[in-house]
Short mmCIF file of N, CA, C and O in Angstrom, two decimals:
data_model
loop_
_atom_site.label_atom_id
_atom_site.label_comp_id
_atom_site.label_asym_id
_atom_site.label_seq_id
_atom_site.Cartn_x
_atom_site.Cartn_y
_atom_site.Cartn_z
N MET A 1 216.36 223.56 33.62
CA MET A 1 217.34 223.46 34.68
C MET A 1 217.45 222.00 35.11
O MET A 1 216.48 221.28 35.13
N PHE A 2 218.61 221.56 35.45
CA PHE A 2 218.91 220.19 35.84
C PHE A 2 218.97 220.10 37.36
O PHE A 2 219.71 220.83 38.00
N TYR A 3 218.14 219.22 37.92
CA TYR A 3 218.16 218.98 39.35
C TYR A 3 218.52 217.52 39.58
O TYR A 3 217.88 216.64 39.03
N SER A 4 219.52 217.28 40.40
CA SER A 4 219.93 215.91 40.67
C SER A 4 219.66 215.57 42.13
O SER A 4 219.97 216.36 43.02
N LEU A 5 219.11 214.39 42.33
CA LEU A 5 218.91 213.87 43.68
C LEU A 5 220.07 212.98 44.09
O LEU A 5 220.01 212.32 45.13
N GLY A 6 221.10 212.90 43.25
CA GLY A 6 222.26 212.09 43.58
C GLY A 6 222.08 210.65 43.16
O GLY A 6 221.49 210.35 42.13
N ARG A 7 222.56 209.74 43.99
CA ARG A 7 222.53 208.32 43.67
C ARG A 7 222.00 207.53 44.86
O ARG A 7 222.32 207.84 46.00
N VAL A 8 221.17 206.54 44.55
CA VAL A 8 220.68 205.60 45.56
C VAL A 8 221.13 204.20 45.18
O VAL A 8 221.58 203.97 44.05
N ALA A 9 221.01 203.27 46.09
CA ALA A 9 221.53 201.92 45.87
C ALA A 9 220.67 201.10 44.91
O ALA A 9 221.19 200.42 44.03
N THR A 10 219.34 201.13 45.09
CA THR A 10 218.46 200.25 44.32
C THR A 10 217.21 200.99 43.85
O THR A 10 216.89 202.08 44.34
N VAL A 11 216.49 200.38 42.92
CA VAL A 11 215.22 200.94 42.46
C VAL A 11 214.23 201.06 43.63
O VAL A 11 213.50 202.04 43.73
N ALA A 12 214.22 200.09 44.53
CA ALA A 12 213.33 200.17 45.70
C ALA A 12 213.61 201.42 46.52
O ALA A 12 212.69 202.07 47.02
N ASP A 13 214.88 201.79 46.65
CA ASP A 13 215.24 203.01 47.37
C ASP A 13 214.69 204.24 46.64
O ASP A 13 214.19 205.18 47.26
N MET A 14 214.79 204.23 45.31
CA MET A 14 214.27 205.35 44.51
C MET A 14 212.75 205.45 44.66
O MET A 14 212.21 206.54 44.86
N VAL A 15 212.06 204.32 44.58
CA VAL A 15 210.60 204.30 44.67
C VAL A 15 210.13 204.86 46.01
O VAL A 15 209.13 205.58 46.08
N ALA A 16 210.84 204.58 47.08
CA ALA A 16 210.46 205.01 48.42
C ALA A 16 210.81 206.48 48.69
O ALA A 16 210.34 207.06 49.67
N MET A 17 211.62 207.07 47.82
CA MET A 17 212.09 208.43 48.04
C MET A 17 210.95 209.44 47.99
O MET A 17 210.08 209.37 47.13
N THR A 18 210.95 210.38 48.93
CA THR A 18 209.98 211.46 48.93
C THR A 18 210.70 212.76 48.57
O THR A 18 211.91 212.85 48.66
N GLY A 19 209.94 213.73 48.16
CA GLY A 19 210.52 215.04 47.86
C GLY A 19 210.95 215.24 46.42
O GLY A 19 211.43 216.31 46.07
N ALA A 20 210.79 214.24 45.57
CA ALA A 20 211.15 214.41 44.17
C ALA A 20 210.06 215.21 43.46
O ALA A 20 208.89 215.14 43.83
N ALA A 21 210.46 215.95 42.46
CA ALA A 21 209.52 216.72 41.66
C ALA A 21 209.83 216.49 40.19
O ALA A 21 210.93 216.05 39.83
N VAL A 22 208.87 216.77 39.33
CA VAL A 22 209.05 216.60 37.89
C VAL A 22 210.32 217.34 37.46
O VAL A 22 210.55 218.48 37.85
N GLY A 23 211.14 216.64 36.69
CA GLY A 23 212.37 217.21 36.19
C GLY A 23 213.61 216.83 36.98
O GLY A 23 214.73 217.06 36.54
N TYR A 24 213.43 216.24 38.14
CA TYR A 24 214.57 215.80 38.93
C TYR A 24 215.14 214.51 38.35
O TYR A 24 214.40 213.65 37.90
N TYR A 25 216.45 214.39 38.38
CA TYR A 25 217.15 213.19 37.93
C TYR A 25 217.73 212.45 39.11
O TYR A 25 218.07 213.05 40.13
N ILE A 26 217.87 211.13 38.95
CA ILE A 26 218.51 210.31 39.97
C ILE A 26 219.24 209.16 39.31
O ILE A 26 218.82 208.67 38.26
N GLN A 27 220.33 208.75 39.89
CA GLN A 27 221.04 207.55 39.43
C GLN A 27 220.84 206.45 40.45
O GLN A 27 220.83 206.69 41.65
N VAL A 28 220.67 205.23 39.92
CA VAL A 28 220.48 204.04 40.75
C VAL A 28 221.66 203.12 40.50
O VAL A 28 221.99 202.83 39.35
N GLN A 29 222.31 202.70 41.57
CA GLN A 29 223.53 201.87 41.47
C GLN A 29 223.25 200.54 40.76
O GLN A 29 224.01 200.10 39.93
N SER A 30 222.15 199.88 41.10
CA SER A 30 221.76 198.61 40.49
C SER A 30 220.28 198.39 40.75
O SER A 30 219.76 198.87 41.75
N TYR A 31 219.60 197.71 39.83
CA TYR A 31 218.15 197.53 39.96
C TYR A 31 217.80 196.98 41.34
O TYR A 31 216.94 197.50 42.03
N THR A 32 218.46 195.91 41.74
CA THR A 32 218.32 195.37 43.10
C THR A 32 219.72 195.07 43.63
O THR A 32 220.69 195.15 42.89
N ALA A 33 219.78 194.68 44.88
CA ALA A 33 221.07 194.33 45.46
C ALA A 33 221.60 193.02 44.88
O ALA A 33 222.78 192.74 44.97
N THR A 34 220.71 192.23 44.24
CA THR A 34 221.14 190.91 43.76
C THR A 34 221.36 190.82 42.26
O THR A 34 221.81 189.80 41.77
N ASN A 35 220.99 191.86 41.50
CA ASN A 35 221.29 191.80 40.07
C ASN A 35 222.35 192.84 39.74
O ASN A 35 222.62 193.74 40.52
N ASN A 36 222.98 192.70 38.61
CA ASN A 36 224.07 193.58 38.25
C ASN A 36 223.70 194.38 37.01
O ASN A 36 224.24 194.19 35.95
N SER A 37 222.75 195.30 37.17
CA SER A 37 222.28 196.08 36.02
C SER A 37 223.25 197.17 35.64
O SER A 37 223.20 197.70 34.54
N GLY A 38 224.13 197.54 36.55
CA GLY A 38 224.96 198.71 36.33
C GLY A 38 224.16 199.96 36.71
O GLY A 38 223.02 199.88 37.16
N ILE A 39 224.75 201.11 36.52
CA ILE A 39 224.11 202.36 36.92
C ILE A 39 222.96 202.68 35.95
O ILE A 39 223.13 202.65 34.74
N LEU A 40 221.81 202.97 36.53
CA LEU A 40 220.61 203.34 35.78
C LEU A 40 220.30 204.81 36.06
O LEU A 40 220.49 205.28 37.18
N THR A 41 219.81 205.53 35.06
CA THR A 41 219.46 206.94 35.24
C THR A 41 217.98 207.12 34.97
O THR A 41 217.44 206.61 33.98
N PHE A 42 217.33 207.85 35.86
CA PHE A 42 215.89 208.11 35.76
C PHE A 42 215.63 209.61 35.88
O PHE A 42 216.38 210.32 36.54
N VAL A 43 214.54 210.06 35.27
CA VAL A 43 214.04 211.42 35.45
C VAL A 43 212.62 211.33 35.98
O VAL A 43 211.85 210.46 35.56
N ALA A 44 212.27 212.21 36.90
CA ALA A 44 210.91 212.24 37.46
C ALA A 44 209.99 212.93 36.47
O ALA A 44 210.29 214.03 35.98
N VAL A 45 208.87 212.28 36.17
CA VAL A 45 207.84 212.84 35.31
C VAL A 45 206.52 212.81 36.07
O VAL A 45 206.42 212.20 37.14
N ALA A 46 205.50 213.45 35.52
CA ALA A 46 204.19 213.47 36.18
C ALA A 46 203.65 212.05 36.34
O ALA A 46 203.88 211.18 35.49
N GLU A 47 202.93 211.83 37.42
CA GLU A 47 202.31 210.52 37.65
C GLU A 47 201.45 210.14 36.45
O GLU A 47 200.83 210.99 35.82
N SER A 48 201.43 208.85 36.14
CA SER A 48 200.64 208.28 35.04
C SER A 48 201.06 208.76 33.66
O SER A 48 200.29 208.68 32.71
N THR A 49 202.29 209.24 33.52
CA THR A 49 202.79 209.64 32.20
C THR A 49 202.87 208.44 31.28
O THR A 49 202.49 208.49 30.11
N GLY A 50 203.38 207.35 31.80
CA GLY A 50 203.51 206.12 31.01
C GLY A 50 202.93 204.94 31.78
O GLY A 50 202.49 205.08 32.92
N THR A 51 202.96 203.80 31.14
CA THR A 51 202.51 202.58 31.79
C THR A 51 203.65 202.00 32.61
O THR A 51 204.72 201.71 32.07
N ALA A 52 203.43 201.88 33.91
CA ALA A 52 204.47 201.34 34.79
C ALA A 52 204.75 199.89 34.40
O ALA A 52 203.88 199.05 34.49
N ASP A 53 205.97 199.65 33.92
CA ASP A 53 206.34 198.31 33.46
C ASP A 53 207.57 197.76 34.19
O ASP A 53 208.12 196.75 33.81
N GLY A 54 207.98 198.45 35.23
CA GLY A 54 209.14 197.97 36.00
C GLY A 54 210.47 198.28 35.35
O GLY A 54 211.50 197.84 35.83
N GLY A 55 210.46 199.03 34.26
CA GLY A 55 211.71 199.34 33.57
C GLY A 55 211.70 200.73 32.98
O GLY A 55 212.37 201.63 33.47
N SER A 56 210.90 200.94 31.93
CA SER A 56 210.88 202.26 31.30
C SER A 56 210.13 203.27 32.16
O SER A 56 210.51 204.45 32.19
N TYR A 57 209.10 202.85 32.85
CA TYR A 57 208.37 203.69 33.81
C TYR A 57 208.17 202.92 35.11
O TYR A 57 207.75 201.76 35.08
N ILE A 58 208.46 203.59 36.21
CA ILE A 58 208.31 202.99 37.54
C ILE A 58 207.60 204.01 38.43
O ILE A 58 208.03 205.18 38.50
N ASP A 59 206.53 203.60 39.08
CA ASP A 59 205.79 204.50 39.95
C ASP A 59 206.57 204.79 41.22
O ASP A 59 207.14 203.89 41.85
N GLY A 60 206.60 206.06 41.62
CA GLY A 60 207.26 206.49 42.84
C GLY A 60 206.26 207.20 43.74
O GLY A 60 205.05 207.09 43.56
N VAL A 61 206.77 207.98 44.69
CA VAL A 61 205.94 208.74 45.61
C VAL A 61 205.71 210.13 45.01
O VAL A 61 206.62 210.95 44.96
N GLY A 62 204.51 210.36 44.48
CA GLY A 62 204.16 211.64 43.93
C GLY A 62 204.68 211.91 42.52
O GLY A 62 204.38 212.94 41.93
N VAL A 63 205.47 211.00 41.98
CA VAL A 63 206.01 211.11 40.62
C VAL A 63 206.07 209.73 40.00
O VAL A 63 205.91 208.72 40.68
N GLN A 64 206.32 209.72 38.73
CA GLN A 64 206.65 208.47 38.06
C GLN A 64 208.07 208.64 37.55
O GLN A 64 208.47 209.72 37.10
N TRP A 65 208.86 207.59 37.65
CA TRP A 65 210.26 207.63 37.21
C TRP A 65 210.37 207.05 35.82
O TRP A 65 209.92 205.93 35.57
N LYS A 66 210.95 207.81 34.90
CA LYS A 66 211.17 207.37 33.52
C LYS A 66 212.66 207.09 33.35
O LYS A 66 213.50 207.95 33.59
N GLN A 67 212.96 205.86 32.95
CA GLN A 67 214.37 205.49 32.78
C GLN A 67 214.91 206.06 31.47
O GLN A 67 214.24 206.06 30.44
N ILE A 68 216.13 206.57 31.52
CA ILE A 68 216.79 207.12 30.35
C ILE A 68 217.66 206.02 29.76
O ILE A 68 218.59 205.54 30.41
N PHE A 69 217.34 205.61 28.54
CA PHE A 69 218.07 204.53 27.88
C PHE A 69 218.93 205.07 26.75
O PHE A 69 218.60 206.09 26.14
N GLY A 70 219.98 204.34 26.45
CA GLY A 70 220.75 204.57 25.24
C GLY A 70 220.15 203.73 24.12
O GLY A 70 219.01 203.25 24.25
N PRO A 71 220.89 203.50 23.06
CA PRO A 71 220.35 202.72 21.94
C PRO A 71 220.12 201.24 22.29
O PRO A 71 219.28 200.59 21.68
N ASP A 72 220.86 200.73 23.24
CA ASP A 72 220.70 199.34 23.66
C ASP A 72 220.09 199.31 25.06
O ASP A 72 220.35 200.18 25.88
N VAL A 73 219.29 198.30 25.31
CA VAL A 73 218.62 198.12 26.60
C VAL A 73 219.07 196.80 27.18
O VAL A 73 219.10 195.79 26.48
N THR A 74 219.42 196.79 28.45
CA THR A 74 219.75 195.51 29.09
C THR A 74 218.50 194.97 29.77
O THR A 74 217.69 195.74 30.30
N ALA A 75 218.36 193.67 29.75
CA ALA A 75 217.23 193.05 30.44
C ALA A 75 217.33 193.31 31.95
O ALA A 75 216.32 193.42 32.63
N GLU A 76 218.54 193.45 32.46
CA GLU A 76 218.73 193.74 33.89
C GLU A 76 218.13 195.09 34.27
O GLU A 76 217.72 195.29 35.41
N SER A 77 218.07 196.03 33.34
CA SER A 77 217.49 197.33 33.65
C SER A 77 215.97 197.26 33.81
O SER A 77 215.34 198.21 34.26
N PHE A 78 215.40 196.11 33.48
CA PHE A 78 213.98 195.83 33.73
C PHE A 78 213.82 194.85 34.89
O PHE A 78 212.75 194.32 35.11
N GLY A 79 214.91 194.60 35.61
CA GLY A 79 214.84 193.77 36.81
C GLY A 79 215.24 192.32 36.63
O GLY A 79 215.15 191.54 37.56
N LEU A 80 215.68 191.91 35.44
CA LEU A 80 216.11 190.52 35.24
C LEU A 80 217.22 190.20 36.23
O LEU A 80 218.14 190.99 36.42
N GLY A 81 217.11 189.10 36.90
CA GLY A 81 218.10 188.71 37.90
C GLY A 81 217.81 189.27 39.28
O GLY A 81 218.65 189.25 40.15
N ALA A 82 216.60 189.76 39.48
CA ALA A 82 216.24 190.40 40.75
C ALA A 82 215.88 189.41 41.85
O ALA A 82 215.54 189.81 42.94
N ALA A 83 215.94 188.13 41.56
CA ALA A 83 215.76 187.06 42.55
C ALA A 83 214.32 186.78 42.94
O ALA A 83 214.07 185.84 43.65
N SER A 84 213.38 187.58 42.50
CA SER A 84 211.98 187.27 42.76
C SER A 84 211.16 187.70 41.57
O SER A 84 211.55 188.60 40.83
N GLY A 85 210.04 187.06 41.37
CA GLY A 85 209.19 187.40 40.24
C GLY A 85 209.57 186.62 39.00
O GLY A 85 210.46 185.78 39.01
N SER A 86 208.88 186.92 37.91
CA SER A 86 209.04 186.17 36.67
C SER A 86 210.14 186.76 35.80
O SER A 86 210.06 187.90 35.36
N GLU A 87 211.17 185.97 35.56
CA GLU A 87 212.25 186.39 34.68
C GLU A 87 211.74 186.56 33.25
O GLU A 87 212.14 187.49 32.55
N ALA A 88 210.86 185.68 32.81
CA ALA A 88 210.32 185.76 31.46
C ALA A 88 209.53 187.07 31.27
O ALA A 88 209.63 187.71 30.23
N THR A 89 208.78 187.47 32.29
CA THR A 89 208.01 188.71 32.21
C THR A 89 208.94 189.91 32.11
O THR A 89 208.72 190.82 31.31
N ARG A 90 210.01 189.92 32.89
CA ARG A 90 210.96 191.04 32.85
C ARG A 90 211.64 191.13 31.49
O ARG A 90 211.80 192.21 30.94
N LEU A 91 212.03 190.00 30.96
CA LEU A 91 212.67 189.98 29.64
C LEU A 91 211.68 190.46 28.57
O LEU A 91 212.03 191.27 27.71
N GLN A 92 210.44 190.01 28.65
CA GLN A 92 209.44 190.42 27.68
C GLN A 92 209.17 191.92 27.75
O GLN A 92 208.98 192.57 26.73
N ARG A 93 209.18 192.48 28.94
CA ARG A 93 208.98 193.93 29.08
C ARG A 93 210.11 194.71 28.39
O ARG A 93 209.86 195.73 27.77
N ALA A 94 211.33 194.23 28.51
CA ALA A 94 212.46 194.88 27.82
C ALA A 94 212.28 194.78 26.31
O ALA A 94 212.48 195.76 25.58
N ILE A 95 211.88 193.62 25.83
CA ILE A 95 211.65 193.42 24.39
C ILE A 95 210.51 194.32 23.91
O ILE A 95 210.62 194.96 22.86
N ASN A 96 209.44 194.39 24.67
CA ASN A 96 208.31 195.24 24.30
C ASN A 96 208.72 196.71 24.20
O ASN A 96 208.30 197.43 23.30
N TYR A 97 209.55 197.15 25.16
CA TYR A 97 210.01 198.54 25.14
C TYR A 97 210.80 198.82 23.87
O TYR A 97 210.54 199.80 23.18
N VAL A 98 211.75 197.97 23.55
CA VAL A 98 212.58 198.17 22.36
C VAL A 98 211.72 198.15 21.10
O VAL A 98 211.88 198.97 20.20
N SER A 99 210.76 197.24 21.04
CA SER A 99 209.87 197.15 19.90
C SER A 99 209.06 198.43 19.74
O SER A 99 208.90 198.95 18.63
N ALA A 100 208.55 198.97 20.85
CA ALA A 100 207.75 200.19 20.80
C ALA A 100 208.57 201.40 20.37
O ALA A 100 208.03 202.37 19.84
N GLN A 101 209.90 201.32 20.53
CA GLN A 101 210.78 202.42 20.11
C GLN A 101 211.17 202.30 18.64
O GLN A 101 211.90 203.13 18.12
N GLY A 102 210.70 201.25 18.00
CA GLY A 102 211.01 201.07 16.58
C GLY A 102 212.20 200.17 16.32
O GLY A 102 212.68 200.05 15.19
N GLY A 103 212.69 199.52 17.36
CA GLY A 103 213.80 198.58 17.20
C GLY A 103 214.96 198.94 18.10
O GLY A 103 214.99 199.99 18.73
N GLY A 104 215.91 198.06 18.16
CA GLY A 104 217.08 198.21 19.02
C GLY A 104 217.54 196.85 19.48
O GLY A 104 217.16 195.83 18.90
N THR A 105 218.33 196.83 20.51
CA THR A 105 218.91 195.60 21.00
C THR A 105 218.64 195.43 22.49
O THR A 105 218.81 196.38 23.24
N VAL A 106 218.23 194.25 22.87
CA VAL A 106 218.14 193.89 24.28
C VAL A 106 219.30 192.94 24.55
O VAL A 106 219.44 191.92 23.89
N THR A 107 220.13 193.32 25.51
CA THR A 107 221.28 192.47 25.84
C THR A 107 221.14 191.90 27.21
O THR A 107 220.35 192.35 28.01
#
């Protein structure tokens, strides 16, 4: 069964959200208010399912959020352009994710 929590503005809003359960989906308008990642889609999975890397897995309240990607991954979906933190680290996390999937494109 598909459960949607609707849409929130940023990843920070998603992370702070309470009441999510495994299997719930949510859309995020943009990674942060300052980057233009476009709409991101996440599904709630059990805590510690994956390694929280700020993109493919993000820790939330009582769940971990797994981002649903298509064949191409944008660096912005890992927080590139978020105005704080290391841009090189965010880009590398996107590259690592694509590599672990057996290849693809980071744009």
